[in-house]
Short mmCIF file of C-alpha atoms in Angstrom, two decimals:
data_model
loop_
_atom_site.label_atom_id
_atom_site.label_comp_id
_atom_site.label_asym_id
_atom_site.label_seq_id
_atom_site.Cartn_x
_atom_site.Cartn_y
_atom_site.Cartn_z
CA UNK A 1 -8.33 26.55 3.02
CA UNK A 2 -11.20 25.24 5.23
CA UNK A 3 -14.16 23.39 3.35
CA UNK A 4 -16.46 26.28 4.29
CA UNK A 5 -14.93 28.96 2.87
CA UNK A 6 -15.61 27.21 -0.39
CA UNK A 7 -19.11 27.97 -0.04
CA UNK A 8 -20.03 31.23 -1.86
CA UNK A 9 -21.29 33.79 0.66
CA UNK A 10 -24.69 34.33 -0.92
CA UNK A 11 -25.45 30.67 -0.05
CA UNK A 12 -23.74 30.44 3.09
CA UNK A 13 -27.29 30.68 4.85
CA UNK A 14 -28.99 27.84 2.49
CA UNK A 15 -25.87 25.06 2.66
CA UNK A 16 -24.70 23.39 5.70
CA UNK A 17 -21.38 21.90 5.08
CA UNK A 18 -20.57 21.50 8.88
CA UNK A 19 -20.83 17.82 9.35
CA UNK A 20 -18.90 16.69 6.33
CA UNK A 21 -16.44 19.33 7.13
CA UNK A 22 -15.85 17.84 10.68
CA UNK A 23 -15.79 14.47 9.24
CA UNK A 24 -12.77 15.49 7.09
CA UNK A 25 -11.33 17.47 10.00
CA UNK A 26 -11.33 14.31 11.81
CA UNK A 27 -9.67 12.25 9.29
CA UNK A 28 -7.11 14.87 8.83
CA UNK A 29 -6.17 15.09 12.43
CA UNK A 30 -6.09 11.42 12.90
CA UNK A 31 -3.62 10.72 9.73
CA UNK A 32 -0.78 13.17 9.96
CA UNK A 33 2.03 11.43 8.07
CA UNK A 34 5.13 13.53 8.51
CA UNK A 35 7.93 13.86 5.89
CA UNK A 36 10.88 11.92 6.85
CA UNK A 37 13.38 14.82 7.15
CA UNK A 38 15.98 15.72 9.60
CA UNK A 39 18.72 18.47 10.15
CA UNK A 40 20.43 17.83 13.27
CA UNK A 41 19.99 16.20 16.64
CA UNK A 42 16.23 16.76 17.11
CA UNK A 43 15.73 14.01 14.39
CA UNK A 44 17.29 11.39 16.56
CA UNK A 45 14.74 12.25 18.85
CA UNK A 46 12.14 12.17 15.98
CA UNK A 47 13.22 8.73 14.84
CA UNK A 48 12.86 7.53 18.54
CA UNK A 49 9.45 8.39 18.51
CA UNK A 50 8.67 5.79 15.99
CA UNK A 51 10.30 3.28 17.62
CA UNK A 52 9.36 0.78 20.43
CA UNK A 53 9.58 2.59 23.37
CA UNK A 54 7.68 5.62 22.42
CA UNK A 55 5.33 4.23 19.63
CA UNK A 56 4.08 7.13 17.60
CA UNK A 57 2.17 4.63 15.80
CA UNK A 58 -0.66 4.41 18.34
CA UNK A 59 -2.07 7.86 17.03
CA UNK A 60 -1.88 6.35 13.50
CA UNK A 61 1.14 9.17 13.00
CA UNK A 62 3.55 6.51 12.14
CA UNK A 63 4.00 6.71 8.27
CA UNK A 64 6.81 8.47 7.72
CA UNK A 65 6.48 9.07 3.84
CA UNK A 66 9.85 9.97 2.17
CA UNK A 67 8.39 11.81 -0.48
CA UNK A 68 6.95 15.27 -0.13
CA UNK A 69 4.16 14.90 -2.43
CA UNK A 70 2.88 12.28 -0.13
CA UNK A 71 3.36 13.86 3.49
CA UNK A 72 1.05 15.95 5.42
CA UNK A 73 3.45 17.36 8.24
CA UNK A 74 7.26 18.85 7.96
CA UNK A 75 8.57 18.25 10.98
CA UNK A 76 11.88 20.70 11.01
CA UNK A 77 13.93 18.53 13.62
CA UNK A 78 17.14 20.33 14.08
CA UNK A 79 19.40 23.69 13.59
CA UNK A 80 18.62 25.26 10.27
CA UNK A 81 21.02 27.36 8.68
CA UNK A 82 20.45 29.98 5.84
CA UNK A 83 22.32 27.51 3.59
CA UNK A 84 19.60 24.58 4.48
CA UNK A 85 16.79 26.81 3.76
CA UNK A 86 15.98 26.93 -0.24
CA UNK A 87 15.91 23.24 -0.04
CA UNK A 88 13.75 23.41 2.93
CA UNK A 89 11.45 25.87 1.57
CA UNK A 90 11.38 23.47 -1.52
CA UNK A 91 10.23 20.68 0.05
CA UNK A 92 7.40 22.65 2.11
CA UNK A 93 6.08 23.91 -1.56
CA UNK A 94 6.25 20.32 -2.76
CA UNK A 95 3.89 19.13 -0.13
CA UNK A 96 0.13 18.91 -1.06
CA UNK A 97 -2.38 21.35 1.05
CA UNK A 98 -3.44 21.08 3.52
CA UNK A 99 0.01 20.88 4.92
CA UNK A 100 1.66 21.91 8.48
CA UNK A 101 4.86 22.31 10.14
CA UNK A 102 6.39 21.73 13.63
CA UNK A 103 9.34 23.98 14.44
CA UNK A 104 11.09 21.18 16.71
CA UNK A 105 13.70 22.31 19.16
CA UNK A 106 15.18 25.88 20.63
CA UNK A 107 16.94 26.34 17.54
CA UNK A 108 13.65 26.85 15.54
CA UNK A 109 12.21 28.79 17.95
CA UNK A 110 14.96 31.61 18.67
CA UNK A 111 18.15 30.34 17.44
CA UNK A 112 18.68 28.23 20.54
CA UNK A 113 22.26 28.15 21.33
CA UNK A 114 23.35 29.36 17.94
CA UNK A 115 21.36 32.65 18.79
CA UNK A 116 24.37 34.88 17.97
CA UNK A 117 25.47 33.20 14.70
CA UNK A 118 25.91 34.45 11.25
CA UNK A 119 24.90 31.11 9.61
CA UNK A 120 21.68 30.02 11.64
CA UNK A 121 18.02 30.78 10.78
CA UNK A 122 16.76 32.56 14.36
CA UNK A 123 13.49 31.09 14.37
CA UNK A 124 11.50 28.78 11.60
CA UNK A 125 8.43 31.25 11.56
CA UNK A 126 11.02 33.88 9.44
CA UNK A 127 11.00 31.85 6.42
CA UNK A 128 7.62 29.26 6.74
CA UNK A 129 4.32 29.30 8.59
CA UNK A 130 4.48 27.39 11.58
CA UNK A 131 1.77 25.53 13.48
CA UNK A 132 3.10 24.00 16.70
CA UNK A 133 6.35 25.22 18.54
CA UNK A 134 8.16 22.76 20.62
CA UNK A 135 10.82 23.63 22.83
CA UNK A 136 13.59 21.42 24.12
CA UNK A 137 17.15 20.93 23.49
CA UNK A 138 16.31 18.32 22.04
CA UNK A 139 12.57 17.68 23.02
CA UNK A 140 12.28 14.14 24.20
CA UNK A 141 9.92 11.86 22.24
CA UNK A 142 7.13 12.21 24.44
CA UNK A 143 6.93 15.85 23.80
CA UNK A 144 7.36 15.31 20.00
CA UNK A 145 4.17 13.12 20.60
CA UNK A 146 2.15 15.66 22.60
CA UNK A 147 3.06 18.69 19.88
CA UNK A 148 1.66 16.26 17.27
CA UNK A 149 -1.52 15.76 19.54
CA UNK A 150 -1.43 19.85 20.02
CA UNK A 151 -1.82 19.83 16.21
CA UNK A 152 -4.36 17.31 16.28
CA UNK A 153 -6.24 19.29 18.22
CA UNK A 154 -5.54 22.52 16.10
CA UNK A 155 -6.88 20.54 12.89
CA UNK A 156 -9.75 19.56 14.62
CA UNK A 157 -10.85 22.77 16.60
CA UNK A 158 -9.16 25.82 14.62
CA UNK A 159 -10.92 28.03 16.48
CA UNK A 160 -9.14 27.20 19.60
CA UNK A 161 -6.11 28.23 18.65
CA UNK A 162 -6.67 32.13 18.63
CA UNK A 163 -4.63 34.52 17.32
CA UNK A 164 -2.17 32.14 15.40
CA UNK A 165 -3.97 32.92 12.28
CA UNK A 166 -2.59 36.47 11.65
CA UNK A 167 0.96 34.98 12.80
CA UNK A 168 0.68 32.19 10.42
CA UNK A 169 -0.55 34.88 7.67
CA UNK A 170 2.41 37.18 8.39
CA UNK A 171 4.73 33.90 7.98
CA UNK A 172 3.21 32.72 4.61
CA UNK A 173 3.40 36.73 3.08
CA UNK A 174 7.30 36.83 4.16
CA UNK A 175 7.52 33.36 2.76
CA UNK A 176 6.12 34.74 -0.75
CA UNK A 177 8.34 37.60 -0.62
CA UNK A 178 11.56 35.18 -0.44
CA UNK A 179 10.53 33.39 -3.22
CA UNK A 180 9.71 36.10 -5.52
CA UNK A 181 12.88 37.63 -4.64
CA UNK A 182 14.68 34.22 -4.91
CA UNK A 183 13.24 33.97 -8.51
CA UNK B 1 -22.34 -31.80 -7.33
CA UNK B 2 -21.10 -28.91 -6.02
CA UNK B 3 -21.87 -28.19 -2.00
CA UNK B 4 -19.87 -24.98 -1.20
CA UNK B 5 -22.23 -22.55 0.97
CA UNK B 6 -21.50 -19.64 -1.52
CA UNK B 7 -22.26 -22.21 -4.34
CA UNK B 8 -25.67 -23.27 -2.97
CA UNK B 9 -26.20 -19.47 -1.83
CA UNK B 10 -25.94 -18.08 -5.39
CA UNK B 11 -28.00 -21.18 -7.12
CA UNK B 12 -30.49 -20.45 -4.23
CA UNK B 13 -30.60 -16.48 -5.15
CA UNK B 14 -31.12 -17.78 -9.02
CA UNK B 15 -34.01 -19.98 -8.17
CA UNK B 16 -35.68 -17.03 -6.03
CA UNK B 17 -35.10 -14.87 -9.26
CA UNK B 18 -36.10 -17.23 -12.17
CA UNK B 19 -40.13 -17.10 -11.37
CA UNK B 20 -40.11 -13.22 -11.31
CA UNK B 21 -37.95 -12.41 -13.98
CA UNK B 22 -38.87 -15.43 -16.32
CA UNK B 23 -36.06 -15.65 -18.42
CA UNK B 24 -32.89 -17.52 -17.56
CA UNK B 25 -30.70 -15.13 -19.63
CA UNK B 26 -31.45 -11.98 -17.61
CA UNK B 27 -31.09 -14.17 -14.58
CA UNK B 28 -27.32 -15.38 -15.47
CA UNK B 29 -26.51 -11.65 -16.69
CA UNK B 30 -28.07 -10.28 -13.20
CA UNK B 31 -26.04 -12.96 -11.49
CA UNK B 32 -22.80 -12.12 -13.14
CA UNK B 33 -23.04 -8.40 -12.59
CA UNK B 34 -23.91 -9.14 -9.05
CA UNK B 35 -20.31 -11.45 -8.93
CA UNK B 36 -18.79 -8.56 -10.58
CA UNK B 37 -19.46 -6.34 -7.84
CA UNK B 38 -18.84 -8.71 -4.81
CA UNK B 39 -15.24 -9.26 -6.35
CA UNK B 40 -14.62 -5.48 -6.91
CA UNK B 41 -16.22 -5.04 -3.13
CA UNK B 42 -13.62 -7.81 -1.79
CA UNK B 43 -10.62 -6.11 -3.60
CA UNK B 44 -11.65 -2.42 -2.20
CA UNK B 45 -12.21 -3.90 1.31
CA UNK B 46 -8.84 -6.01 1.11
CA UNK B 47 -6.97 -2.51 0.91
CA UNK B 48 -8.73 -0.86 3.88
CA UNK B 49 -8.52 -4.20 6.18
CA UNK B 50 -4.77 -4.77 4.94
CA UNK B 51 -3.41 -1.66 5.50
CA UNK B 52 -4.29 -1.62 9.24
CA UNK B 53 -3.21 -5.25 9.18
CA UNK B 54 0.22 -4.48 8.00
CA UNK B 55 0.61 -1.81 10.48
CA UNK B 56 -0.53 -4.19 13.34
CA UNK B 57 1.73 -6.68 12.27
CA UNK B 58 4.56 -4.37 11.31
CA UNK B 59 4.06 -2.87 15.12
CA UNK B 60 3.99 -6.63 16.67
CA UNK B 61 7.21 -7.49 14.83
CA UNK B 62 8.98 -4.47 16.12
CA UNK B 63 7.83 -4.68 19.70
CA UNK B 64 5.60 -1.78 19.54
CA UNK B 65 1.66 -1.33 19.53
CA UNK B 66 0.64 -0.23 16.55
CA UNK B 67 -2.60 2.29 15.65
CA UNK B 68 -5.30 1.82 18.49
CA UNK B 69 -6.41 5.53 19.57
CA UNK B 70 -8.63 5.98 16.45
CA UNK B 71 -11.98 3.82 17.00
CA UNK B 72 -11.80 0.73 18.77
CA UNK B 73 -8.78 -0.91 18.51
CA UNK B 74 -7.66 1.63 15.82
CA UNK B 75 -10.34 0.01 13.52
CA UNK B 76 -10.84 3.35 11.99
CA UNK B 77 -7.46 4.26 10.91
CA UNK B 78 -7.62 3.34 7.45
CA UNK B 79 -10.92 5.17 7.16
CA UNK B 80 -9.21 8.07 8.38
CA UNK B 81 -6.40 7.97 6.10
CA UNK B 82 -8.63 7.32 3.10
CA UNK B 83 -10.64 10.37 4.16
CA UNK B 84 -7.57 12.35 4.45
CA UNK B 85 -6.25 11.42 1.01
CA UNK B 86 -9.55 12.24 -0.62
CA UNK B 87 -9.08 15.60 0.36
CA UNK B 88 -5.69 16.31 -0.10
CA UNK B 89 -4.55 18.64 -3.23
CA UNK B 90 -4.18 17.40 -6.11
CA UNK B 91 -0.85 18.25 -7.46
CA UNK B 92 -0.45 17.66 -11.50
CA UNK B 93 3.50 18.78 -11.88
CA UNK B 94 4.79 20.26 -14.86
CA UNK B 95 6.65 18.88 -17.72
CA UNK B 96 5.16 15.20 -17.50
CA UNK B 97 3.22 13.30 -20.04
CA UNK B 98 -0.35 13.98 -18.83
CA UNK B 99 -2.12 11.31 -20.56
CA UNK B 100 0.10 8.66 -19.63
CA UNK B 101 0.53 10.28 -15.92
CA UNK B 102 -3.14 10.13 -15.02
CA UNK B 103 -3.62 6.75 -16.69
CA UNK B 104 -1.06 4.73 -14.91
CA UNK B 105 -2.71 4.76 -11.65
CA UNK B 106 -5.91 3.54 -13.20
CA UNK B 107 -4.60 0.85 -15.32
CA UNK B 108 -2.30 -0.65 -12.63
CA UNK B 109 -5.85 -1.58 -10.67
CA UNK B 110 -7.21 -3.44 -13.56
CA UNK B 111 -4.71 -6.34 -13.62
CA UNK B 112 -4.74 -6.49 -9.59
CA UNK B 113 -8.57 -7.22 -9.98
CA UNK B 114 -8.99 -8.99 -13.06
CA UNK B 115 -7.02 -11.90 -11.55
CA UNK B 116 -9.56 -12.18 -8.83
CA UNK B 117 -12.03 -13.43 -11.84
CA UNK B 118 -9.98 -16.58 -11.97
CA UNK B 119 -9.59 -17.80 -8.17
CA UNK B 120 -11.94 -20.46 -7.03
CA UNK B 121 -13.15 -19.34 -3.89
CA UNK B 122 -15.24 -22.44 -2.72
CA UNK B 123 -16.38 -25.72 -4.10
CA UNK B 124 -17.87 -24.63 -7.60
CA UNK B 125 -17.49 -21.13 -6.92
CA UNK B 126 -15.31 -19.21 -9.37
CA UNK B 127 -15.92 -16.19 -11.87
CA UNK B 128 -14.45 -17.73 -14.86
CA UNK B 129 -13.49 -21.38 -14.75
CA UNK B 130 -11.52 -21.20 -18.00
CA UNK B 131 -9.45 -24.42 -19.18
CA UNK B 132 -6.33 -22.17 -19.44
CA UNK B 133 -6.72 -20.56 -16.03
CA UNK B 134 -3.09 -20.59 -14.76
CA UNK B 135 -1.85 -19.54 -17.77
CA UNK B 136 -4.23 -16.79 -18.31
CA UNK B 137 -3.58 -15.63 -14.66
CA UNK B 138 0.34 -15.47 -15.04
CA UNK B 139 -0.81 -13.42 -18.58
CA UNK B 140 -2.55 -10.90 -16.78
CA UNK B 141 -0.83 -10.69 -13.68
CA UNK B 142 2.30 -9.50 -15.66
CA UNK B 143 0.55 -6.85 -17.32
CA UNK B 144 0.90 -4.62 -13.81
CA UNK B 145 4.85 -4.24 -15.14
CA UNK B 146 3.59 -1.81 -17.81
CA UNK B 147 1.97 0.94 -15.48
CA UNK B 148 4.76 0.94 -13.23
CA UNK B 149 7.03 1.85 -16.57
CA UNK B 150 4.25 4.42 -17.61
CA UNK B 151 3.95 6.09 -14.75
CA UNK B 152 7.76 6.34 -13.68
CA UNK B 153 8.25 7.36 -17.76
CA UNK B 154 5.72 10.23 -17.49
CA UNK B 155 6.83 11.63 -14.22
CA UNK B 156 9.62 13.60 -15.69
CA UNK B 157 11.71 12.63 -12.68
CA UNK B 158 14.92 10.86 -12.03
CA UNK B 159 13.78 8.98 -9.66
CA UNK B 160 10.44 7.88 -10.85
CA UNK B 161 12.58 6.80 -14.07
CA UNK B 162 14.79 4.90 -12.16
CA UNK B 163 12.02 2.88 -10.22
CA UNK B 164 10.13 2.31 -13.20
CA UNK B 165 13.11 0.60 -14.97
CA UNK B 166 13.81 -1.47 -11.74
CA UNK B 167 9.89 -2.82 -11.61
CA UNK B 168 10.64 -3.98 -15.51
CA UNK B 169 13.86 -5.46 -14.39
CA UNK B 170 12.60 -7.33 -11.52
CA UNK B 171 9.51 -8.47 -12.28
CA UNK B 172 10.18 -9.73 -16.20
CA UNK B 173 13.40 -11.61 -14.75
CA UNK B 174 11.35 -13.10 -11.93
CA UNK B 175 7.91 -14.18 -13.74
CA UNK B 176 10.70 -16.97 -15.49
CA UNK B 177 11.27 -19.15 -12.34
CA UNK B 178 7.67 -18.59 -11.18
CA UNK B 179 6.12 -19.96 -14.50
CA UNK B 180 8.49 -23.08 -14.77
CA UNK B 181 8.18 -23.66 -10.77
CA UNK B 182 4.56 -24.01 -11.40
CA UNK B 183 4.92 -26.03 -14.54
CA UNK B 184 5.69 -28.81 -11.92
CA UNK B 185 2.04 -28.61 -10.76
CA UNK B 186 0.61 -28.53 -14.27
CA UNK B 187 2.49 -31.77 -15.03
CA UNK B 188 0.88 -33.75 -11.95
CA UNK B 189 -2.41 -32.26 -12.20
CA UNK B 190 -2.33 -32.59 -16.23
CA UNK B 191 -4.54 -29.13 -16.63
CA UNK B 192 -4.36 -25.56 -16.46
CA UNK B 193 -7.64 -25.42 -14.99
CA UNK B 194 -7.97 -24.11 -11.47
CA UNK B 195 -10.67 -26.09 -10.14
CA UNK B 196 -8.87 -29.07 -11.67
CA UNK B 197 -5.44 -28.12 -9.93
CA UNK B 198 -7.95 -27.85 -6.32
CA UNK B 199 -9.41 -30.94 -7.00
CA UNK B 200 -5.96 -32.89 -7.66
CA UNK B 201 -5.14 -31.67 -3.84
CA UNK B 202 -7.75 -33.68 -2.52
CA UNK B 203 -5.83 -36.33 -1.02
CA UNK B 204 -2.04 -34.58 -0.84
CA UNK B 205 -1.71 -30.98 -1.02
CA UNK B 206 0.92 -29.83 -3.67
CA UNK B 207 3.33 -28.30 -1.04
CA UNK B 208 4.39 -31.92 0.02
CA UNK B 209 4.82 -33.11 -3.52
CA UNK B 210 6.37 -29.77 -4.71
CA UNK B 211 8.23 -28.32 -1.90
CA UNK B 212 11.07 -26.70 -4.23
CA UNK B 213 8.36 -25.01 -6.53
CA UNK B 214 6.76 -23.90 -3.10
CA UNK B 215 9.90 -22.17 -2.18
CA UNK B 216 10.43 -20.46 -5.83
CA UNK B 217 6.52 -19.57 -5.66
CA UNK B 218 7.14 -17.96 -2.04
CA UNK B 219 10.26 -15.96 -3.17
CA UNK B 220 9.14 -14.99 -6.37
CA UNK B 221 5.38 -13.88 -5.28
CA UNK B 222 6.96 -11.48 -3.20
CA UNK B 223 9.13 -10.03 -5.92
CA UNK B 224 6.03 -9.83 -8.19
CA UNK B 225 4.07 -8.06 -6.07
CA UNK B 226 7.02 -5.70 -4.69
CA UNK B 227 6.79 -6.72 -0.75
CA UNK B 228 9.04 -5.46 1.29
CA UNK B 229 12.64 -7.30 1.23
CA UNK B 230 12.21 -6.96 -2.59
CA UNK B 231 10.51 -3.58 -2.38
CA UNK B 232 13.27 -2.14 -4.87
CA UNK B 233 10.27 -0.15 -6.70
CA UNK B 234 10.02 2.44 -3.82
CA UNK B 235 12.98 1.85 -1.94
CA UNK B 236 12.88 5.04 0.18
CA UNK B 237 16.37 5.67 1.12
CA UNK B 238 17.66 5.53 -2.55
CA UNK B 239 14.88 6.46 -5.25
CA UNK B 240 12.41 8.54 -2.66
CA UNK B 241 9.12 6.82 -3.86
CA UNK B 242 10.07 5.03 -7.24
CA UNK B 243 7.09 5.48 -9.61
CA UNK B 244 4.97 7.09 -7.47
CA UNK B 245 7.32 10.06 -6.36
CA UNK B 246 5.13 12.48 -8.40
CA UNK B 247 1.46 11.39 -7.24
CA UNK B 248 -0.58 12.89 -4.72
CA UNK B 249 -3.53 11.94 -2.62
CA UNK B 250 -6.00 9.71 -4.31
CA UNK B 251 -3.97 8.89 -7.33
CA UNK B 252 -1.04 7.78 -4.92
CA UNK B 253 -3.82 5.99 -3.15
CA UNK B 254 -4.83 4.01 -6.29
CA UNK B 255 -1.09 2.41 -6.43
CA UNK B 256 -1.72 1.78 -2.97
CA UNK B 257 -5.03 -0.29 -3.52
CA UNK B 258 -3.45 -2.48 -6.13
CA UNK B 259 -0.51 -3.01 -4.03
CA UNK B 260 -2.82 -4.21 -1.34
CA UNK B 261 -4.99 -6.22 -3.37
CA UNK B 262 -1.70 -8.37 -4.92
CA UNK B 263 -0.92 -8.94 -1.47
CA UNK B 264 -4.17 -10.79 -0.60
CA UNK B 265 -4.15 -12.07 -4.28
CA UNK B 266 -0.76 -14.08 -3.86
CA UNK B 267 -2.12 -15.23 -0.37
CA UNK B 268 -5.11 -16.43 -2.40
CA UNK B 269 -2.86 -18.30 -5.00
CA UNK B 270 -0.50 -19.62 -2.86
CA UNK B 271 -3.56 -21.49 -1.00
CA UNK B 272 -5.05 -22.42 -4.43
CA UNK B 273 -1.96 -24.02 -5.70
CA UNK B 274 0.21 -25.23 -2.88
CA UNK B 275 -2.24 -25.47 0.34
CA UNK B 276 -5.60 -27.41 -1.06
CA UNK B 277 -7.62 -24.50 -1.77
CA UNK B 278 -10.99 -24.54 0.01
CA UNK B 279 -10.38 -28.27 1.06
CA UNK B 280 -10.09 -29.19 4.32
CA UNK B 281 -11.30 -31.25 7.29
CA UNK B 282 -15.12 -31.32 7.55
CA UNK B 283 -15.50 -30.00 11.09
CA UNK B 284 -15.50 -26.54 9.30
CA UNK B 285 -16.96 -25.02 6.03
CA UNK B 286 -14.86 -25.14 2.97
CA UNK B 287 -15.20 -21.34 2.76
CA UNK B 288 -13.80 -20.76 6.32
CA UNK B 289 -10.91 -22.98 5.16
CA UNK B 290 -9.87 -21.06 2.38
CA UNK B 291 -10.35 -17.73 4.13
CA UNK B 292 -7.88 -18.90 6.95
CA UNK B 293 -5.51 -20.21 4.78
CA UNK B 294 -5.38 -17.37 2.67
CA UNK B 295 -5.23 -14.97 5.56
CA UNK B 296 -2.57 -17.23 7.10
CA UNK B 297 -0.20 -16.76 3.72
CA UNK B 298 -0.95 -13.17 3.97
CA UNK B 299 0.25 -12.71 7.54
CA UNK B 300 3.41 -15.28 6.32
CA UNK B 301 4.08 -12.93 3.49
CA UNK B 302 4.16 -9.70 6.00
CA UNK B 303 6.03 -11.50 8.51
CA UNK B 304 8.84 -12.02 6.13
CA UNK B 305 8.31 -8.36 4.79
CA UNK B 306 8.94 -6.88 8.20
CA UNK B 307 11.71 -9.66 9.22
CA UNK B 308 14.53 -9.01 6.06
CA UNK B 309 16.13 -5.95 5.51
CA UNK B 310 15.85 -4.57 2.10
CA UNK B 311 17.98 -6.44 -0.82
CA UNK B 312 20.17 -4.75 -3.16
CA UNK B 313 19.15 -4.62 -6.86
CA UNK B 314 22.13 -6.45 -8.51
CA UNK B 315 21.92 -9.15 -5.81
CA UNK B 316 17.67 -9.72 -6.66
CA UNK B 317 18.86 -10.22 -10.33
CA UNK B 318 21.63 -12.71 -9.72
CA UNK B 319 19.47 -14.60 -7.22
CA UNK B 320 16.72 -14.74 -9.82
CA UNK B 321 18.48 -15.60 -12.53
CA UNK B 322 21.55 -17.78 -11.31
CA UNK B 323 19.84 -19.59 -8.29
CA UNK B 324 16.16 -19.50 -8.86
CA UNK B 325 15.87 -20.06 -12.55
CA UNK B 326 18.37 -23.38 -12.34
CA UNK B 327 16.42 -24.36 -9.39
CA UNK B 328 13.16 -24.01 -11.23
CA UNK B 329 14.60 -26.41 -14.49
CA UNK B 330 15.81 -29.18 -11.44
CA UNK B 331 12.28 -28.96 -10.05
CA UNK B 332 10.81 -29.71 -13.48
CA UNK B 333 13.39 -32.31 -14.36
CA UNK B 334 12.72 -34.29 -11.03
CA UNK B 335 9.25 -33.90 -11.25
CA UNK B 336 9.06 -35.74 -14.24
CA UNK B 337 11.42 -38.61 -13.55
CA UNK B 338 9.03 -38.58 -10.20
CA UNK B 339 5.65 -39.00 -12.64
CA UNK B 340 7.61 -41.52 -14.82
CA UNK B 341 8.72 -43.91 -11.68
CA UNK B 342 5.10 -43.09 -10.34
CA UNK B 343 3.33 -44.62 -13.38
CA UNK B 344 6.12 -47.79 -13.61
CA UNK B 345 5.27 -48.64 -9.88
CA UNK B 346 1.59 -48.89 -10.71
#
């Protein structure tokens, strides 16, 4: 939820929140702390992105927290199987808002080479809202850095990412439906 | 009698206020409040500066560049982090011991900030120059064990509980060699007063008289402040984030703030006890000497932290009890003999 949305509609003409909102957006966009979780080979590239040749830390994104309570970004790096979805959804739900998801690698976009498999989730957006899709098998560390900069742009200028809101809302409903069924 | 820049500034401020206000009691009260505000500002800014400094030093040691995109040279990075942490959702999990859980991050900040009252920053500039200064300082700083255990116990999580118990084990067992090593300094100085300890080093620094004590203090200070080679409290690969596992946003940031306040305070403590405090050659003001030494020591602690891999829990404990404690006792004995021989020669 944006700060603007908290303002009641009858006060919208009288209250200006835009500068504070912009400040917080700037803060969020420049300090994205990823959760250090990896599923398969993409996570090796994720580790490389933080190491010396590629150096994710230049942008301030190198703080890989091992606890979901303190992280902002879930990089789903690698092939996601149906067996792994409940722990992953749990990790996602343990993260505090505002939280973001990057679907890293072909497997998380459409199943990749395992599209016909019975056990692989063909598309991460079936189970959780995705902010940035990052193709590649696996994507190079530069590509991950580019994805995180795209996410930064998305946080600072949500209006630039047109149409993605509906997709995200659809996935959110699906996620809520799945958790209801699990309970 | 005192001629430090800070002391003279404080005195002239007092003289300016005295004719306006009249009562000397109120002037002293105002000066005390100003000092408290300055100390708190120092603690808060040290956290902001050292989060960036830590990431830069870490980057340089790992042949990286470190934060350089947010603001000039990445200077606004920690500001962005703080803004983000302020606006994060505040999750309070079910099944926690609510009062203990909420109090723990606040209580951890109190001993970390309180020890700053006992540091001699400059000639005559010390907030509370009590005659049991060193003893009080160690007594206050050892209180930081309790909030860790409180947070770990109250979180109702296996990992947090394990982290809390690790804190108690390592901090309490390293307190003993630290205190015994510092006894050597107290024996030479003949006083527990912090200003007296600094003045006793006007001719020779205690790092040359007490090299064994310096080594023991270097190791124990790292353990006491949970710095990297001994950060068993939040061993990420084993127990997620230790006692901080369930804390989000600003609550977690308070733990972080205390950690960096502790980093600066062990730097200042090493400077005061072993490196002559604010004293130095005359070509630079004493205040500058103090901060140069303290920041150098902070960088040394970060250097040690990012160079060595994390140790195992049982190795830490056996090293503390089987190596450092006997070494500290031997140092005490040697110091006693040394003082006796020195007096006999005179």
